[in-house]
Amino acid sequence: MVKKMERGGITTHIFYFLLFLVVPVLVFPRLPGETFFEINRPFAQDTMANCLLLVFFYLNYYILIPRFFFSKRYAAYISFALLSLLIAFSLPHLIVNYLLRVKDFDHTLLPQINNHFPGPPADSSSLFFLAEELRRHLYLFFAATFFSFLLRTREHLSKLKEEKLSAELSSLKAQINPHFLFNTLNSIYVLSIKKDNKASEAIVHLSGLMRYVIKDANNYKIPLQKEIEYISNYIELQKARLGKTTDVQFECSGDAGNKEIAPLILITWIENAFKYGINPNIDDCIVEITLQVTDTGLRLYVFNKKVQHSLNTESTGIGISNTGERLKHLYPDKHVLQISENKETYSIMLSLQLV
């Protein structure tokens, strides 16, 4: 992916070099009797102006737009943009005139422009050339402004979307909240009092879960096996916390191999089942989780019976919505999500392509 982006970036740079340096020479009319790429005073001035406008393109893209326009400092942005146009229009004239004074270029590389206009007076031809030159500069100036705005705005929106997804990931990580940890530690304490061998197992599961959330979940993608281990640790901790009050069924099959997956893309559905399908005061609580790894991806099935809670635990749908957005962004056209819900049960079926 990185190499593809680098190749695309190089192609974009080549495109803009051609746009600013070659296209104006081909598109705009030349002076009478003048051939393409003839080294004369107009050509030298145009080439220098085009290079300066190309510099403005990158200046606008990397500095002016992010520092001034996106910061709503519009007056400063317009001032810098107009100053850049003034420099691109005037500086080539100043440089060429200086060279003509320092060394006699009139009869060598840079003949006087009036020599190209045998008929009209000198002042008329100069005004015509000046108008054509200004038109070229304005064309390139607005082209540089438009394309730099287009690319920077697209990158800005993409960055905002990435930040939103990052915030959503942080939100998902935060779902391993202190309340859950307190209940889990309390359950481990009770097991240790009873000298139950499951206490040491629960500590191992909790250690693995915390290591994953703190370290592994910060990566863009992780080995699928680590995601499965995280889910297994989470479910085992829930079993230790709930004891025999809930029928928790978990089945995992298939070989994860070298497959990778975005972190915390599956756990939301499982957390949702434990959150809204469990009440220790009700006997028939059921949570079923099936994870099947296939040759090309995986299938996740989660089912829970809806139960009444003494506290207000009405679902806001934020975690589910965030995960749905992450799926659309990270796995476009590579996932199928089916949600079935009625008054008594809730289930999801997620198919995900990983290769």
Short mmCIF file of C-alpha atoms in Angstrom, two decimals:
data_model
loop_
_atom_site.label_atom_id
_atom_site.label_comp_id
_atom_site.label_asym_id
_atom_site.label_seq_id
_atom_site.Cartn_x
_atom_site.Cartn_y
_atom_site.Cartn_z
CA MET A 1 0.00 0.00 0.00
CA VAL A 2 2.83 2.39 0.89
CA LYS A 3 4.65 1.69 -2.37
CA LYS A 4 1.44 2.26 -4.28
CA MET A 5 0.96 5.61 -2.56
CA GLU A 6 4.57 6.58 -3.32
CA ARG A 7 4.15 5.73 -7.00
CA GLY A 8 0.93 7.72 -7.08
CA GLY A 9 2.65 10.70 -5.44
CA ILE A 10 5.49 10.69 -7.98
CA THR A 11 2.99 10.51 -10.84
CA THR A 12 1.10 13.47 -9.38
CA HIS A 13 4.28 15.54 -9.12
CA ILE A 14 5.23 14.75 -12.74
CA PHE A 15 1.75 15.73 -13.84
CA TYR A 16 1.98 19.15 -12.22
CA PHE A 17 5.46 19.77 -13.57
CA LEU A 18 4.11 19.14 -17.07
CA LEU A 19 1.03 21.23 -16.36
CA PHE A 20 3.02 24.29 -15.34
CA LEU A 21 6.05 24.05 -17.61
CA VAL A 22 4.91 22.41 -20.85
CA VAL A 23 1.16 22.96 -21.28
CA PRO A 24 1.34 26.79 -21.32
CA VAL A 25 3.93 26.63 -24.12
CA LEU A 26 1.62 24.40 -26.17
CA VAL A 27 -1.71 26.04 -25.40
CA PHE A 28 -1.07 29.77 -25.53
CA PRO A 29 -0.27 31.44 -28.89
CA ARG A 30 3.33 32.28 -29.69
CA LEU A 31 4.54 35.52 -31.17
CA PRO A 32 4.65 35.83 -35.00
CA GLY A 33 7.61 33.96 -36.41
CA GLU A 34 8.47 32.36 -33.07
CA THR A 35 8.93 28.58 -32.83
CA PHE A 36 8.19 26.34 -29.84
CA PHE A 37 10.88 26.39 -27.15
CA GLU A 38 12.79 29.14 -28.93
CA ILE A 39 15.19 30.63 -26.37
CA ASN A 40 14.37 34.32 -26.37
CA ARG A 41 13.32 36.94 -23.91
CA PRO A 42 9.57 35.99 -23.75
CA PHE A 43 10.42 32.30 -23.41
CA ALA A 44 12.89 32.98 -20.59
CA GLN A 45 10.41 35.19 -18.74
CA ASP A 46 7.60 32.66 -19.15
CA THR A 47 9.76 29.77 -17.96
CA MET A 48 10.87 31.64 -14.85
CA ALA A 49 7.30 32.72 -14.11
CA ASN A 50 6.02 29.17 -14.53
CA CYS A 51 8.69 27.88 -12.14
CA LEU A 52 7.71 30.52 -9.58
CA LEU A 53 4.05 29.56 -9.90
CA LEU A 54 5.03 25.92 -9.45
CA VAL A 55 6.78 26.97 -6.23
CA PHE A 56 3.56 28.77 -5.26
CA PHE A 57 1.63 25.54 -5.82
CA TYR A 58 3.73 23.70 -3.22
CA LEU A 59 3.85 26.73 -0.93
CA ASN A 60 0.07 26.95 -1.07
CA TYR A 61 -0.32 23.19 -0.54
CA TYR A 62 2.10 22.73 2.35
CA ILE A 63 1.99 26.08 4.17
CA LEU A 64 -0.62 28.67 3.16
CA ILE A 65 -3.73 26.47 3.11
CA PRO A 66 -3.11 24.50 6.35
CA ARG A 67 -1.66 27.43 8.34
CA PHE A 68 -3.85 30.27 7.17
CA PHE A 69 -6.93 29.13 5.26
CA PHE A 70 -7.87 26.20 7.52
CA SER A 71 -7.16 28.46 10.51
CA LYS A 72 -9.67 30.99 9.08
CA ARG A 73 -6.99 33.66 8.67
CA TYR A 74 -8.41 34.60 5.29
CA ALA A 75 -6.92 38.09 5.06
CA ALA A 76 -3.40 36.77 5.59
CA TYR A 77 -4.00 33.96 3.10
CA ILE A 78 -5.24 36.32 0.37
CA SER A 79 -2.35 38.71 1.02
CA PHE A 80 0.26 35.95 0.63
CA ALA A 81 -1.48 34.59 -2.49
CA LEU A 82 -1.59 38.00 -4.20
CA LEU A 83 2.02 38.67 -3.19
CA SER A 84 3.00 35.36 -4.80
CA LEU A 85 1.21 36.35 -8.02
CA LEU A 86 2.93 39.75 -8.03
CA ILE A 87 6.34 38.12 -7.54
CA ALA A 88 5.70 35.55 -10.30
CA PHE A 89 4.69 38.31 -12.70
CA SER A 90 7.34 40.93 -11.92
CA LEU A 91 10.44 39.02 -10.84
CA PRO A 92 11.15 37.42 -14.27
CA HIS A 93 11.07 40.90 -15.86
CA LEU A 94 13.48 42.23 -13.26
CA ILE A 95 15.87 39.28 -13.71
CA VAL A 96 15.87 39.48 -17.51
CA ASN A 97 16.34 43.24 -17.50
CA TYR A 98 19.20 42.86 -15.05
CA LEU A 99 20.86 40.27 -17.29
CA LEU A 100 20.45 42.55 -20.28
CA ARG A 101 22.21 45.31 -18.40
CA VAL A 102 25.01 43.10 -17.10
CA LYS A 103 25.72 41.31 -20.37
CA ASP A 104 24.68 42.16 -23.89
CA PHE A 105 22.07 39.45 -24.48
CA ASP A 106 20.12 41.58 -27.00
CA HIS A 107 22.01 40.17 -29.96
CA THR A 108 22.65 36.65 -28.65
CA LEU A 109 20.27 34.49 -26.63
CA LEU A 110 17.56 37.01 -25.77
CA PRO A 111 16.71 39.23 -28.78
CA GLN A 112 14.44 42.18 -28.20
CA ILE A 113 10.79 41.32 -28.42
CA ASN A 114 10.11 44.08 -30.94
CA ASN A 115 12.14 42.13 -33.50
CA HIS A 116 9.28 39.61 -33.64
CA PHE A 117 6.79 42.29 -34.70
CA PRO A 118 7.92 43.73 -38.01
CA GLY A 119 4.70 45.63 -38.70
CA PRO A 120 3.07 47.17 -35.57
CA PRO A 121 4.73 49.90 -33.51
CA ALA A 122 6.89 48.89 -30.57
CA ASP A 123 4.51 50.08 -27.88
CA SER A 124 1.54 48.21 -29.43
CA SER A 125 3.44 44.90 -29.63
CA SER A 126 4.71 45.29 -26.06
CA LEU A 127 1.20 45.83 -24.75
CA PHE A 128 -0.04 42.80 -26.67
CA PHE A 129 2.75 40.64 -25.26
CA LEU A 130 2.14 41.99 -21.75
CA ALA A 131 -1.57 41.15 -21.97
CA GLU A 132 -0.83 37.62 -23.21
CA GLU A 133 1.78 37.14 -20.50
CA LEU A 134 -0.61 38.32 -17.79
CA ARG A 135 -3.29 35.98 -19.12
CA ARG A 136 -0.89 33.03 -18.93
CA HIS A 137 0.16 33.90 -15.40
CA LEU A 138 -3.44 34.25 -14.22
CA TYR A 139 -4.30 30.90 -15.79
CA LEU A 140 -1.45 29.15 -14.02
CA PHE A 141 -2.08 31.03 -10.78
CA PHE A 142 -5.72 29.95 -10.60
CA ALA A 143 -4.79 26.43 -11.73
CA ALA A 144 -2.19 26.21 -8.95
CA THR A 145 -4.68 27.56 -6.41
CA PHE A 146 -7.49 25.24 -7.53
CA PHE A 147 -5.48 22.00 -7.65
CA SER A 148 -3.62 22.70 -4.40
CA PHE A 149 -6.98 23.38 -2.74
CA LEU A 150 -8.46 20.24 -4.23
CA LEU A 151 -5.62 17.99 -3.09
CA ARG A 152 -5.18 19.56 0.33
CA THR A 153 -8.94 19.53 1.05
CA ARG A 154 -9.15 15.85 0.06
CA GLU A 155 -6.19 15.06 2.31
CA HIS A 156 -7.70 17.17 5.11
CA LEU A 157 -11.03 15.33 4.93
CA SER A 158 -9.22 12.00 4.83
CA LYS A 159 -7.22 13.00 7.90
CA LEU A 160 -10.37 14.05 9.73
CA LYS A 161 -11.93 10.69 8.91
CA GLU A 162 -8.83 8.89 10.18
CA GLU A 163 -8.94 10.92 13.39
CA LYS A 164 -12.61 10.07 13.80
CA LEU A 165 -11.87 6.38 13.36
CA SER A 166 -8.99 6.67 15.81
CA ALA A 167 -11.32 8.28 18.33
CA GLU A 168 -13.81 5.50 17.76
CA LEU A 169 -11.07 2.93 18.37
CA SER A 170 -10.18 4.70 21.61
CA SER A 171 -13.85 4.58 22.52
CA LEU A 172 -13.92 0.85 21.88
CA LYS A 173 -10.82 0.39 24.02
CA ALA A 174 -12.44 2.44 26.75
CA GLN A 175 -15.30 -0.05 26.85
CA ILE A 176 -12.98 -2.21 28.96
CA ASN A 177 -14.10 0.10 31.73
CA PRO A 178 -13.23 0.23 35.42
CA HIS A 179 -16.60 -1.30 36.31
CA PHE A 180 -15.77 -4.44 34.33
CA LEU A 181 -12.27 -4.57 35.80
CA PHE A 182 -13.61 -4.12 39.32
CA ASN A 183 -16.10 -6.95 38.90
CA THR A 184 -13.43 -9.17 37.34
CA LEU A 185 -10.93 -8.52 40.13
CA ASN A 186 -13.67 -9.11 42.71
CA SER A 187 -14.48 -12.43 41.06
CA ILE A 188 -10.80 -13.39 41.08
CA TYR A 189 -10.66 -12.46 44.77
CA VAL A 190 -13.66 -14.69 45.53
CA LEU A 191 -12.06 -17.56 43.60
CA SER A 192 -8.81 -17.10 45.51
CA ILE A 193 -10.67 -17.17 48.86
CA LYS A 194 -12.21 -20.47 47.82
CA LYS A 195 -8.77 -21.64 46.69
CA ASP A 196 -10.27 -22.32 43.30
CA ASN A 197 -7.72 -23.15 40.61
CA LYS A 198 -9.65 -20.92 38.22
CA ALA A 199 -8.27 -17.86 40.03
CA SER A 200 -4.83 -18.23 38.48
CA GLU A 201 -6.38 -18.85 35.06
CA ALA A 202 -8.47 -15.69 35.40
CA ILE A 203 -5.36 -13.66 36.24
CA VAL A 204 -3.67 -14.96 33.09
CA HIS A 205 -6.72 -14.06 31.01
CA LEU A 206 -6.87 -10.58 32.52
CA SER A 207 -3.15 -10.06 31.89
CA GLY A 208 -3.53 -11.06 28.24
CA LEU A 209 -6.55 -8.82 27.80
CA MET A 210 -4.81 -5.76 29.24
CA ARG A 211 -1.63 -6.39 27.25
CA TYR A 212 -3.67 -6.48 24.07
CA VAL A 213 -5.59 -3.27 24.79
CA ILE A 214 -2.52 -1.30 25.88
CA LYS A 215 -0.03 -2.55 23.27
CA ASP A 216 -1.40 -4.50 20.32
CA ALA A 217 -4.62 -2.57 19.71
CA ASN A 218 -2.63 0.56 18.79
CA ASN A 219 -1.47 -1.01 15.53
CA TYR A 220 -3.27 -0.52 12.23
CA LYS A 221 -3.55 -4.29 11.78
CA ILE A 222 -2.61 -7.22 13.98
CA PRO A 223 -2.38 -10.99 13.54
CA LEU A 224 -5.82 -12.57 13.57
CA GLN A 225 -4.60 -15.04 16.18
CA LYS A 226 -4.06 -12.19 18.65
CA GLU A 227 -7.59 -10.93 18.09
CA ILE A 228 -8.93 -14.44 18.73
CA GLU A 229 -6.85 -14.72 21.91
CA TYR A 230 -8.20 -11.38 23.08
CA ILE A 231 -11.79 -12.50 22.47
CA SER A 232 -11.11 -15.79 24.27
CA ASN A 233 -9.61 -13.99 27.27
CA TYR A 234 -12.56 -11.63 27.41
CA ILE A 235 -15.09 -14.45 27.30
CA GLU A 236 -13.22 -16.50 29.93
CA LEU A 237 -13.17 -13.48 32.25
CA GLN A 238 -16.89 -13.01 31.75
CA LYS A 239 -17.41 -16.68 32.60
CA ALA A 240 -15.35 -16.30 35.77
CA ARG A 241 -17.28 -13.21 36.75
CA LEU A 242 -20.74 -14.65 36.02
CA GLY A 243 -20.20 -18.18 37.27
CA LYS A 244 -23.15 -20.46 36.63
CA THR A 245 -25.72 -17.65 36.33
CA THR A 246 -25.33 -17.49 32.54
CA ASP A 247 -25.05 -20.10 29.81
CA VAL A 248 -22.07 -18.87 27.77
CA GLN A 249 -21.25 -20.93 24.70
CA PHE A 250 -18.12 -20.11 22.70
CA GLU A 251 -16.82 -22.10 19.75
CA CYS A 252 -13.81 -21.17 17.61
CA SER A 253 -12.66 -23.19 14.61
CA GLY A 254 -10.25 -22.86 11.71
CA ASP A 255 -6.61 -21.86 11.33
CA ALA A 256 -5.77 -18.16 11.61
CA GLY A 257 -2.47 -18.71 9.79
CA ASN A 258 -0.85 -15.44 8.70
CA LYS A 259 -4.09 -13.52 8.37
CA GLU A 260 -4.29 -10.00 9.79
CA ILE A 261 -7.26 -7.95 10.96
CA ALA A 262 -8.01 -4.46 12.26
CA PRO A 263 -7.95 -4.57 16.08
CA LEU A 264 -11.19 -4.50 18.10
CA ILE A 265 -13.33 -4.90 14.98
CA LEU A 266 -15.12 -7.99 16.38
CA ILE A 267 -15.29 -7.42 20.11
CA THR A 268 -18.09 -4.83 20.00
CA TRP A 269 -20.68 -7.41 19.03
CA ILE A 270 -19.53 -9.75 21.79
CA GLU A 271 -19.49 -7.01 24.43
CA ASN A 272 -22.96 -5.99 23.32
CA ALA A 273 -24.23 -9.53 23.93
CA PHE A 274 -22.84 -9.62 27.47
CA LYS A 275 -24.09 -6.13 28.21
CA TYR A 276 -27.69 -6.62 27.16
CA GLY A 277 -28.09 -10.40 27.43
CA ILE A 278 -27.07 -10.96 31.06
CA ASN A 279 -28.83 -10.47 34.37
CA PRO A 280 -27.57 -12.58 37.30
CA ASN A 281 -31.09 -12.51 38.76
CA ILE A 282 -32.55 -14.27 35.71
CA ASP A 283 -31.91 -17.96 35.18
CA ASP A 284 -32.22 -18.41 31.42
CA CYS A 285 -29.58 -15.94 30.21
CA ILE A 286 -27.89 -17.25 27.08
CA VAL A 287 -24.94 -15.93 25.06
CA GLU A 288 -23.75 -17.89 22.02
CA ILE A 289 -20.61 -16.97 20.10
CA THR A 290 -19.26 -18.84 17.09
CA LEU A 291 -16.08 -17.76 15.30
CA GLN A 292 -15.12 -19.69 12.18
CA VAL A 293 -11.89 -18.90 10.32
CA THR A 294 -12.10 -19.72 6.61
CA ASP A 295 -9.52 -19.80 3.82
CA THR A 296 -10.30 -16.19 2.84
CA GLY A 297 -11.52 -14.63 6.08
CA LEU A 298 -13.87 -15.37 8.94
CA ARG A 299 -17.49 -15.62 10.01
CA LEU A 300 -18.69 -14.39 13.39
CA TYR A 301 -22.08 -15.29 14.85
CA VAL A 302 -23.24 -13.77 18.13
CA PHE A 303 -26.61 -14.47 19.77
CA ASN A 304 -28.13 -13.38 23.06
CA LYS A 305 -31.53 -13.39 24.69
CA LYS A 306 -32.70 -9.96 25.79
CA VAL A 307 -33.16 -9.59 29.52
CA GLN A 308 -34.51 -6.91 31.82
CA HIS A 309 -32.07 -4.94 33.96
CA SER A 310 -32.69 -3.11 37.18
CA LEU A 311 -30.45 -0.27 35.94
CA ASN A 312 -31.09 1.77 32.83
CA THR A 313 -28.99 0.00 30.22
CA GLU A 314 -30.90 1.03 27.13
CA SER A 315 -28.58 0.78 24.15
CA THR A 316 -27.40 4.02 22.58
CA GLY A 317 -26.07 2.16 19.54
CA ILE A 318 -22.88 4.25 19.51
CA GLY A 319 -20.46 1.30 19.76
CA ILE A 320 -22.37 -0.64 17.11
CA SER A 321 -22.53 2.41 14.84
CA ASN A 322 -18.81 3.16 15.25
CA THR A 323 -17.86 -0.40 14.43
CA GLY A 324 -20.13 -0.34 11.39
CA GLU A 325 -18.35 2.80 10.15
CA ARG A 326 -14.96 1.21 10.73
CA LEU A 327 -16.05 -1.84 8.72
CA LYS A 328 -17.16 0.38 5.82
CA HIS A 329 -13.90 2.30 5.88
CA LEU A 330 -11.43 -0.55 6.45
CA TYR A 331 -13.22 -3.34 4.56
CA PRO A 332 -15.29 -1.76 1.77
CA ASP A 333 -17.01 -4.43 -0.31
CA LYS A 334 -15.23 -7.07 1.80
CA HIS A 335 -17.78 -7.63 4.54
CA VAL A 336 -21.40 -8.65 4.95
CA LEU A 337 -23.18 -7.78 8.18
CA GLN A 338 -26.61 -9.15 9.02
CA ILE A 339 -28.42 -8.08 12.18
CA SER A 340 -31.55 -9.88 13.38
CA GLU A 341 -33.56 -8.48 16.26
CA ASN A 342 -36.95 -8.96 17.85
CA LYS A 343 -38.45 -8.39 21.30
CA GLU A 344 -36.76 -11.45 22.80
CA THR A 345 -33.47 -12.04 20.95
CA TYR A 346 -30.65 -10.25 19.19
CA SER A 347 -28.11 -11.79 16.82
CA ILE A 348 -25.54 -10.77 14.23
CA MET A 349 -23.76 -12.59 11.46
CA LEU A 350 -20.57 -10.99 10.12
CA SER A 351 -18.62 -12.34 7.15
CA LEU A 352 -15.26 -10.69 6.61
CA GLN A 353 -12.70 -11.14 3.82
CA LEU A 354 -9.11 -10.86 5.03
CA VAL A 355 -7.18 -12.04 1.97
#
